[in-house]
Coordinates of C-alpha atoms in Angstrom, one line a residue:
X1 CA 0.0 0.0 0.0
X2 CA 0.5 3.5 -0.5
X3 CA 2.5 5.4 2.4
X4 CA 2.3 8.9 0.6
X5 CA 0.9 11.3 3.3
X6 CA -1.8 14.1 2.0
X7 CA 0.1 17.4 2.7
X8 CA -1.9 19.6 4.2
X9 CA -1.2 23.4 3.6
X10 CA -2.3 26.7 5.3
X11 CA -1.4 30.3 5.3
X12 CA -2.3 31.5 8.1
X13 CA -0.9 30.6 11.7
X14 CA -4.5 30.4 12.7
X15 CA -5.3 27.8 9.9
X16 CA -2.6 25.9 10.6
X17 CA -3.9 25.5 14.2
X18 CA -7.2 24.8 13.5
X19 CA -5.7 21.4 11.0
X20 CA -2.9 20.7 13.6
X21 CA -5.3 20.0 16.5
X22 CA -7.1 17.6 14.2
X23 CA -3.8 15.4 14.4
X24 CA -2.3 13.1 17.0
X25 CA 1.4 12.8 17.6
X26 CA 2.7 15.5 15.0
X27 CA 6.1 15.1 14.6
X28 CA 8.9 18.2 12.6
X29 CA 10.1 16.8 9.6
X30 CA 12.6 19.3 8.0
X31 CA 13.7 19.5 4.2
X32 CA 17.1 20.2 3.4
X33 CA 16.4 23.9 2.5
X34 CA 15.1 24.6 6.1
X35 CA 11.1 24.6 5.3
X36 CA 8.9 22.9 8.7
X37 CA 6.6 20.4 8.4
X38 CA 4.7 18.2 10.7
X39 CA 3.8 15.0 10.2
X40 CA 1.3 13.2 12.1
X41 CA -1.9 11.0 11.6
X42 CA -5.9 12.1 11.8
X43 CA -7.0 11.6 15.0
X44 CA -8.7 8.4 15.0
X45 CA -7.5 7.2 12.4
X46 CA -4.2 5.6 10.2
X47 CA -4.3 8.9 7.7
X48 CA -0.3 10.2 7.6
X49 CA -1.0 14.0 7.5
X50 CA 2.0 16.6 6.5
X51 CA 1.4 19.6 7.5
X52 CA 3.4 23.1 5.9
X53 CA 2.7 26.9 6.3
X54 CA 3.2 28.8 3.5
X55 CA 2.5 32.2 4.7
X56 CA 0.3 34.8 2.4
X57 CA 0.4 35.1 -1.3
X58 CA 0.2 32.5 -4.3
X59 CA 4.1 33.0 -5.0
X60 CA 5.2 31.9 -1.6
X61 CA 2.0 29.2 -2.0
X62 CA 3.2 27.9 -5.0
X63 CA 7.1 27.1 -4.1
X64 CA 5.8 25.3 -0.4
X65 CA 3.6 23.3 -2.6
X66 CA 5.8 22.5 -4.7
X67 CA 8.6 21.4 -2.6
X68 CA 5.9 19.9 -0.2
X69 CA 5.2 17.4 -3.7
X70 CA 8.4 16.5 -3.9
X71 CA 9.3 15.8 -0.1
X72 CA 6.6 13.8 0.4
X73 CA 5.0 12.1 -3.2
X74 CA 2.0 13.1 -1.6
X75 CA -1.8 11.2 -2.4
X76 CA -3.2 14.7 -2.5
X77 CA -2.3 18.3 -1.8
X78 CA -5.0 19.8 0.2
X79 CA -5.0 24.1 0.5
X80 CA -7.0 24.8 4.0
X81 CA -8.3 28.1 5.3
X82 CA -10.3 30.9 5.2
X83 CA -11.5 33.1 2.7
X84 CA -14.3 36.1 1.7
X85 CA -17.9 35.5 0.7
X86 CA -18.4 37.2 -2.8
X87 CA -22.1 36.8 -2.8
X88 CA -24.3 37.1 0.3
X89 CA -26.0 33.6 -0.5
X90 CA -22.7 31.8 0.8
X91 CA -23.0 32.3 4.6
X92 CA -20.4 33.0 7.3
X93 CA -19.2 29.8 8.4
X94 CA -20.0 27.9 5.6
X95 CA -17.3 25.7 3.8
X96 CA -16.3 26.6 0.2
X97 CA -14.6 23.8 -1.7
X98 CA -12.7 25.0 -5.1
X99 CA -14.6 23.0 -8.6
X100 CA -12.2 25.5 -10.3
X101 CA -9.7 28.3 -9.8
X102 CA -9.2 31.6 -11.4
X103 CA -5.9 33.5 -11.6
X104 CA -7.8 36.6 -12.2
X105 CA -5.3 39.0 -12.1
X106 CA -3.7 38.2 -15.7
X107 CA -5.0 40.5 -18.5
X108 CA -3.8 43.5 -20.8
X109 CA -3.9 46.6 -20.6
X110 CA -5.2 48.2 -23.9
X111 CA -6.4 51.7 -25.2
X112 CA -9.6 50.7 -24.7
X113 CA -9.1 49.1 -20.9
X114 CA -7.9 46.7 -19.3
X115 CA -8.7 43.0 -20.9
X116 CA -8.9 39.7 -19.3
X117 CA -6.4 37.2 -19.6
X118 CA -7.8 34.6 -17.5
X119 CA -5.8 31.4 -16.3
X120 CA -7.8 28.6 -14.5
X121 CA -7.3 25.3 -13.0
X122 CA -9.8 22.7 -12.5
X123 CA -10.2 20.5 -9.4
X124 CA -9.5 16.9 -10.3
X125 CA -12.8 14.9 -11.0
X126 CA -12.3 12.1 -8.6
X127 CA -11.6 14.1 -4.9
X128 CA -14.7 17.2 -6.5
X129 CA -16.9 13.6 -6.6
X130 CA -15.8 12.1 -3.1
X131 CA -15.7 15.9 -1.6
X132 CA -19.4 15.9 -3.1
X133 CA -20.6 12.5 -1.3
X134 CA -18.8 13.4 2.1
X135 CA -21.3 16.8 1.6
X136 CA -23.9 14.7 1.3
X137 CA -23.4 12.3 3.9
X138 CA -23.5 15.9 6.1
X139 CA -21.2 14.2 9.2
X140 CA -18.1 16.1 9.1
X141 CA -19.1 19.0 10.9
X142 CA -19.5 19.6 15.0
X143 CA -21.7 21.3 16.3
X144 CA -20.6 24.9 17.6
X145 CA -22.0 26.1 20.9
X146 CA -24.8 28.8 20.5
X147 CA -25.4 28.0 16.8
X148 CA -28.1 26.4 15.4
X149 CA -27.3 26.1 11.9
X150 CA -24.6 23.7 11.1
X151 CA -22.1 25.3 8.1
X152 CA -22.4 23.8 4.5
X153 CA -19.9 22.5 2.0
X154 CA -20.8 25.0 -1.4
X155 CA -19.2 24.0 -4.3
X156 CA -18.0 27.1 -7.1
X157 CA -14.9 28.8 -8.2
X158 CA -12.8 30.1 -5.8
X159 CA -10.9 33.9 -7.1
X160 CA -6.7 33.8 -6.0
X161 CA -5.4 37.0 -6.7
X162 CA -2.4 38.9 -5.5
X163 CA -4.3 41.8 -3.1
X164 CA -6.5 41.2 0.0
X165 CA -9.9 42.0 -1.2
X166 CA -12.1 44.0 1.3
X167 CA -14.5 46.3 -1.0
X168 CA -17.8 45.7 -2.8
X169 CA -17.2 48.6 -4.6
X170 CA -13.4 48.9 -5.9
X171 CA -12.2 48.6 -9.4
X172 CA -10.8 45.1 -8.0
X173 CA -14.3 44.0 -6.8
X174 CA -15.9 45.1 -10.0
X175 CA -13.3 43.4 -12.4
X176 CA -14.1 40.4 -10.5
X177 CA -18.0 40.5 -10.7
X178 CA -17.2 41.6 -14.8
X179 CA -15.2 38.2 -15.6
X180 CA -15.5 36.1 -12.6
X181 CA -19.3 36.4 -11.6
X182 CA -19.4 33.2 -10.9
X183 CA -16.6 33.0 -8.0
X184 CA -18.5 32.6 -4.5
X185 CA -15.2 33.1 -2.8
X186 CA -11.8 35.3 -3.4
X187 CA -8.2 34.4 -1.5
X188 CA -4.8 35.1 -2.6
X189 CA -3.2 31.4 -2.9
X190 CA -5.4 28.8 -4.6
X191 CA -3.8 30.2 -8.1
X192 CA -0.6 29.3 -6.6
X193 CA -0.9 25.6 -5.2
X194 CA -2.9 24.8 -8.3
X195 CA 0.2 25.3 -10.3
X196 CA 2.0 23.6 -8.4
X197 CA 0.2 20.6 -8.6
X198 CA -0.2 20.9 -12.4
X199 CA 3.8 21.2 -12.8
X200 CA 3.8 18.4 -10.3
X201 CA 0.9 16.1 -11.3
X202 CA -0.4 16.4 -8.1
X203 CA -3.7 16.3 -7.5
X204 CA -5.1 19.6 -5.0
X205 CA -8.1 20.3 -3.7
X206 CA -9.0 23.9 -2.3
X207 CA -11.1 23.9 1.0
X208 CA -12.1 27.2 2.7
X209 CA -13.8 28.7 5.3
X210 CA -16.2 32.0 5.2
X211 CA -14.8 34.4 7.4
X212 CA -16.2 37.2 6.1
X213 CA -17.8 39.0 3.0
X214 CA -14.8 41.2 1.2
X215 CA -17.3 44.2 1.9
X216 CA -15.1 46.6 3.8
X217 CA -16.1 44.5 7.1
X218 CA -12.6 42.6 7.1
X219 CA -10.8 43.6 10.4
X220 CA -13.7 43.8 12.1
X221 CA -14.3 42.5 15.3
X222 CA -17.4 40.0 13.5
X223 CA -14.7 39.0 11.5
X224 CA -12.6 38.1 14.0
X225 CA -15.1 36.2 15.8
X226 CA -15.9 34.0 12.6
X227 CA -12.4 33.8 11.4
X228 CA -11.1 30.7 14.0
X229 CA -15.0 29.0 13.2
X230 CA -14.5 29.2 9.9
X231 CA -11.0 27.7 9.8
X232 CA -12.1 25.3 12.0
X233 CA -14.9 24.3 10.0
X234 CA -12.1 24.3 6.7
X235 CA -10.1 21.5 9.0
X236 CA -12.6 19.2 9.5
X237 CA -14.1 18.9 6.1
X238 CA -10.6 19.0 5.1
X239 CA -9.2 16.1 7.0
X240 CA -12.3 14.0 7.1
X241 CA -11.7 14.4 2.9
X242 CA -8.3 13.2 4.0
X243 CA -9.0 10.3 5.2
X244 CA -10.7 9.4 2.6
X245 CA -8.9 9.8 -0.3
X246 CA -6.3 8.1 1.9
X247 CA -8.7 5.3 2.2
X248 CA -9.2 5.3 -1.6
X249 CA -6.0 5.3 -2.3
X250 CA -4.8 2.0 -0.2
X251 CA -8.3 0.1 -1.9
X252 CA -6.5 1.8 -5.5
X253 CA -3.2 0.3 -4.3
X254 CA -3.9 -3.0 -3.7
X255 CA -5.6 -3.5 -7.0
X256 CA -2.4 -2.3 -8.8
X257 CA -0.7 -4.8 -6.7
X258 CA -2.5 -7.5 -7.3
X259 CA -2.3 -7.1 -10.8
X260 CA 1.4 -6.6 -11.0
X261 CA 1.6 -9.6 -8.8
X262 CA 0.1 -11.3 -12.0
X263 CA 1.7 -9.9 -14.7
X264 CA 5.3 -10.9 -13.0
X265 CA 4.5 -14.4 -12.8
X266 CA 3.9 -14.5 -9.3
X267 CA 1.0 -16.2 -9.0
X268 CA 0.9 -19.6 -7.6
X269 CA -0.6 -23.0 -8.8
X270 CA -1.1 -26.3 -6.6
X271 CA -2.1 -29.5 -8.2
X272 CA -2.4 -32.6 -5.8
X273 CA -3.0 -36.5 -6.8
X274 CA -3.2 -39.0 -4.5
X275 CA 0.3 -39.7 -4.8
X276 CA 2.3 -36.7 -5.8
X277 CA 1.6 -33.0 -5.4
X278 CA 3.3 -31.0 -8.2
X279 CA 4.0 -27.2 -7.4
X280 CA 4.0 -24.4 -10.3
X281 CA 6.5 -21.6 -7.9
X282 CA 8.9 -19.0 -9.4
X283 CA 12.2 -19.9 -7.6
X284 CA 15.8 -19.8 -8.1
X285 CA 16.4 -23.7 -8.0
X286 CA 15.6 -26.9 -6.7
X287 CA 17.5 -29.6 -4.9
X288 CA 15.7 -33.0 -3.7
X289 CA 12.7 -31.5 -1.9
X290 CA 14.3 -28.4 -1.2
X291 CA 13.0 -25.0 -3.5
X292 CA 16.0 -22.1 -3.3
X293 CA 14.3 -18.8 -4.2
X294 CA 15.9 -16.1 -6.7
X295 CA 16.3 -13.2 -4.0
X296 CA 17.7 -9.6 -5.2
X297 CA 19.8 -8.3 -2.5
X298 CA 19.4 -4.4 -2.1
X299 CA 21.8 -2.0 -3.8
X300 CA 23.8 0.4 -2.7
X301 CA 22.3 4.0 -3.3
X302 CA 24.7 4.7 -6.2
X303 CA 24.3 1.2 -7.9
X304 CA 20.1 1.7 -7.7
X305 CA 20.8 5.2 -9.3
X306 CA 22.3 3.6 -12.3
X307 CA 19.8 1.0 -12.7
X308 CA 16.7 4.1 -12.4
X309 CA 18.4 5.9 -15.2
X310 CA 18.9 2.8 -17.4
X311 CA 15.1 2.3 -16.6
X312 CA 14.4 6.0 -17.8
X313 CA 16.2 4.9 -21.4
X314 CA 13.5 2.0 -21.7
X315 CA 10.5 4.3 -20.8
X316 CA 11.9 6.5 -24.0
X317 CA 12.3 3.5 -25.5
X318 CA 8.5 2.1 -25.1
X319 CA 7.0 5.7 -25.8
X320 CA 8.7 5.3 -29.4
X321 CA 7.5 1.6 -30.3
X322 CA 3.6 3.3 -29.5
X323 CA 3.4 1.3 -26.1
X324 CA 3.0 3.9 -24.1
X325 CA 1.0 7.2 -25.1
X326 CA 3.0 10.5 -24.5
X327 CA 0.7 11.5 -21.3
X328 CA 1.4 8.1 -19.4
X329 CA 5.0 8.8 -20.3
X330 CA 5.4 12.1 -18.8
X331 CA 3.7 10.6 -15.9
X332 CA 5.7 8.1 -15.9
X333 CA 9.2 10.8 -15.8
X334 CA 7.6 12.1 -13.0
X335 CA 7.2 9.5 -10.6
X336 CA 11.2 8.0 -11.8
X337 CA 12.4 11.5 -11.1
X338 CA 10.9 11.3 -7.9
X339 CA 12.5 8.3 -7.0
X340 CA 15.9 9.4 -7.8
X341 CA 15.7 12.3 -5.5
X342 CA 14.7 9.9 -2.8
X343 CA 17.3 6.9 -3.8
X344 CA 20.3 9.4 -3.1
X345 CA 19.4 9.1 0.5
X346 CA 20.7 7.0 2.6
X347 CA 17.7 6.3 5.4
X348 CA 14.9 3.9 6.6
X349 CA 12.7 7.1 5.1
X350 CA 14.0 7.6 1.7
X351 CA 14.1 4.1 1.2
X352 CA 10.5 3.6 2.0
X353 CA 9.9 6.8 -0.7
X354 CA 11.6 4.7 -2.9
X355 CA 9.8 1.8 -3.2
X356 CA 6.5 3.4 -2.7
X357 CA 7.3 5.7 -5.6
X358 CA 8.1 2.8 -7.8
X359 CA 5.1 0.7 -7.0
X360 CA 3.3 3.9 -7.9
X361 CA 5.3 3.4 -11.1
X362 CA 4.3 -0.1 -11.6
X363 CA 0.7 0.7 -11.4
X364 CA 0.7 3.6 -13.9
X365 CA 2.8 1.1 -16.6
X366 CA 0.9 -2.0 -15.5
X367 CA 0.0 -2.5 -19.6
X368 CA 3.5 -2.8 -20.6
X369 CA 4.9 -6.4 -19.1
X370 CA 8.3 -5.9 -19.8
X371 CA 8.6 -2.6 -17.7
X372 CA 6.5 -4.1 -14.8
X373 CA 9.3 -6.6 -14.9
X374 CA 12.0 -4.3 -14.8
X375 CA 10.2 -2.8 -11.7
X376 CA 10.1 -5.2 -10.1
X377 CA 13.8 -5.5 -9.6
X378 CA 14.1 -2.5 -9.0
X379 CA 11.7 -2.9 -5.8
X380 CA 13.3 -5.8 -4.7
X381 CA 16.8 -3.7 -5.3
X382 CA 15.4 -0.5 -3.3
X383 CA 14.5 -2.7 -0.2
X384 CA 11.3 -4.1 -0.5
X385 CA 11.1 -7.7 -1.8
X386 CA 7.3 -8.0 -2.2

């Protein structure tokens, strides 16, 4: 199975909070380059959560997230916090989850005005479906003293620009209702993370909270009364989605598995007569009654190096027969490349990204026998001999 964590990101201190009480055990995991995470599992539960603050802004949102991806091979990336209402039907409190993102500060400036230029990134279709049933099911949220009405998940566009947005009547807000009218919230780092994650091909998912309205009431003190609800409310539909996809993932996992299992010859075949049992088994050889398996003893960092980058040479190879299709391909350069960075470690950890980047590997080129094949020594080789 799996061991990718989701990562978890926040830019807030108070958002971070709000997802970090959610976990049990969080422990600091430090990249090289001096960025903080903390890792720990959903309370409850076996879900591996890593946890980064980005601080404000989608250019300090994107390089977290992006380094986050490559630290971790994440399942998902997931972007938790608050945000402002941009229509009055979403209501304080309420939980906003991204179907798409706009960038909406691109555009040209002409003789005739300013024209949009609009960049957007979609949410991927399998965590918008599962955030949609966990909605439904309408058991993520607690309740919160003195308040009736439990907060809804609303699902729309979500507007990441570069300015905190606290008007309903500035040439910001109006550009917004001209070409984004159908945005129900507006933040400053969706636009960010989303890149990230298409750069990355890692799948994100933007949850936020209503805080306020972006009608000049921002700084308020209403505002700071709904600000820790509403980030609170972000964590829990966030991590309950968590758990989930975490959930979906391992089911995902073990499918790949099992199929791989079959496409190496693995399986196993018993035949018994009344007088002789005869037993179909990959092994190494056999003496008398007595079966010696093949076994692949684990290389050395720089040996497993060489054999990754022979393995990149038959990926090329494959694309240019037509057995694999240029998207699976690039997919395919990803998740390698993300192995080699963990190979040249030398610990229990990078090992385990190793392997569990490679089986990630396997799964995605499960069509193609002889590279299953190949991956499967190199499993063996980075540690793991299943």
């Amino acid at each position: 199975m799996s061991n990718g964590p989701v990562v978890v990101l926040t830019a807030l201190n108070l958002e971070y909070q709000a997802v970090r009480q959610r976990l049990a055990d969080p422990q600091v995991h430090r990249h090289e380059r001096g960025t903080r995470f903390e890792v720990g599992t959903v309370q409850g539960t076996s879900c591996r959560v890593a946890l980064g603050l980005t601080s404000k802004g989608n250019h300090s949102a994107a390089v977290i997230a992006e380094r986050a991806i490559q630290e971790f091979s994440p399942v998902a990336v997931l972007f938790v916090g608050v945000a402002g209402a941009l229509w009055d039907t979403v209501r304080l409190g309420d939980v906003v989850m991204a179907t798409h993102v706009y960038a909406y500060h691109g555009g040209t400036s002409e003789d005739d005005g300013l024209k949009a230029r609009p960049r957007v990134w979609e949410a991927p279709h399998g965590i918008s479906q599962l955030a949609s049933h966990l909605a439904r099911l309408n058991d993520w949220a607690e309740p919160a003293p003195g308040h009736a009405d439990a907060p809804q998940v609303r699902f729309g566009a979500i507007a990441a620009g570069e300015v905190v947005q606290n008007s309903r009547i500035s040439a910001e807000a109006k550009w917004i209702r001209q070409h984004y009218n159908d945005a129900l919230a507006v933040e400053m780092e969706a636009a960010g993370v989303a890149q990230a994650g298409h750069l990355n091909g890692a799948p994100v998912a933007i949850v936020r909270g209503i805080s306020d309205r972006a009608d000049g009431t921002k700084n308020s003190a209403d505002d700071r009364n709904w600000q820790p609800r509403a980030a609170a409310n972000a964590a829990a539909f966030a991590t309950r989605l968590a758990v989930e996809l975490v959930g979906e993932e391992e089911e995902a996992t073990l499918r790949r598995d099992d199929r791989a299992r079959s496409a190496d010859g693995f399986d196993r075949g018993v035949s018994n007569t009344a007088h002789n049992s005869t037993v179909g088994i990959m092994a190494g050889s056999v003496t008398g009654s007595s079966v010696h398996m093949n076994t692949v003893p684990k290389s050395s960092p720089t040996d497993l190096i060489a054999e990754l980058n022979g393995f990149r040479e038959q990926l090329g190879q494959h694309r240019a027969e037509g057995s694999l299709d240029e998207d699976t391909y690039r997919e395919a350069l990803t998740d390698l490349g993300s192995a080699l960075r963990a190979a040249g470690g030398n610990t229990p950890e990078s090992s385990k990204r190793t392997v569990m980047t490679l089986r990630r590997l396997r799964g995605l080129v499960i069509d193609c026998p002889a590279l299953v094949a190949a991956l499967a020594s190199l499993i063996a080789a980075a540690g793991d001999p299943a």
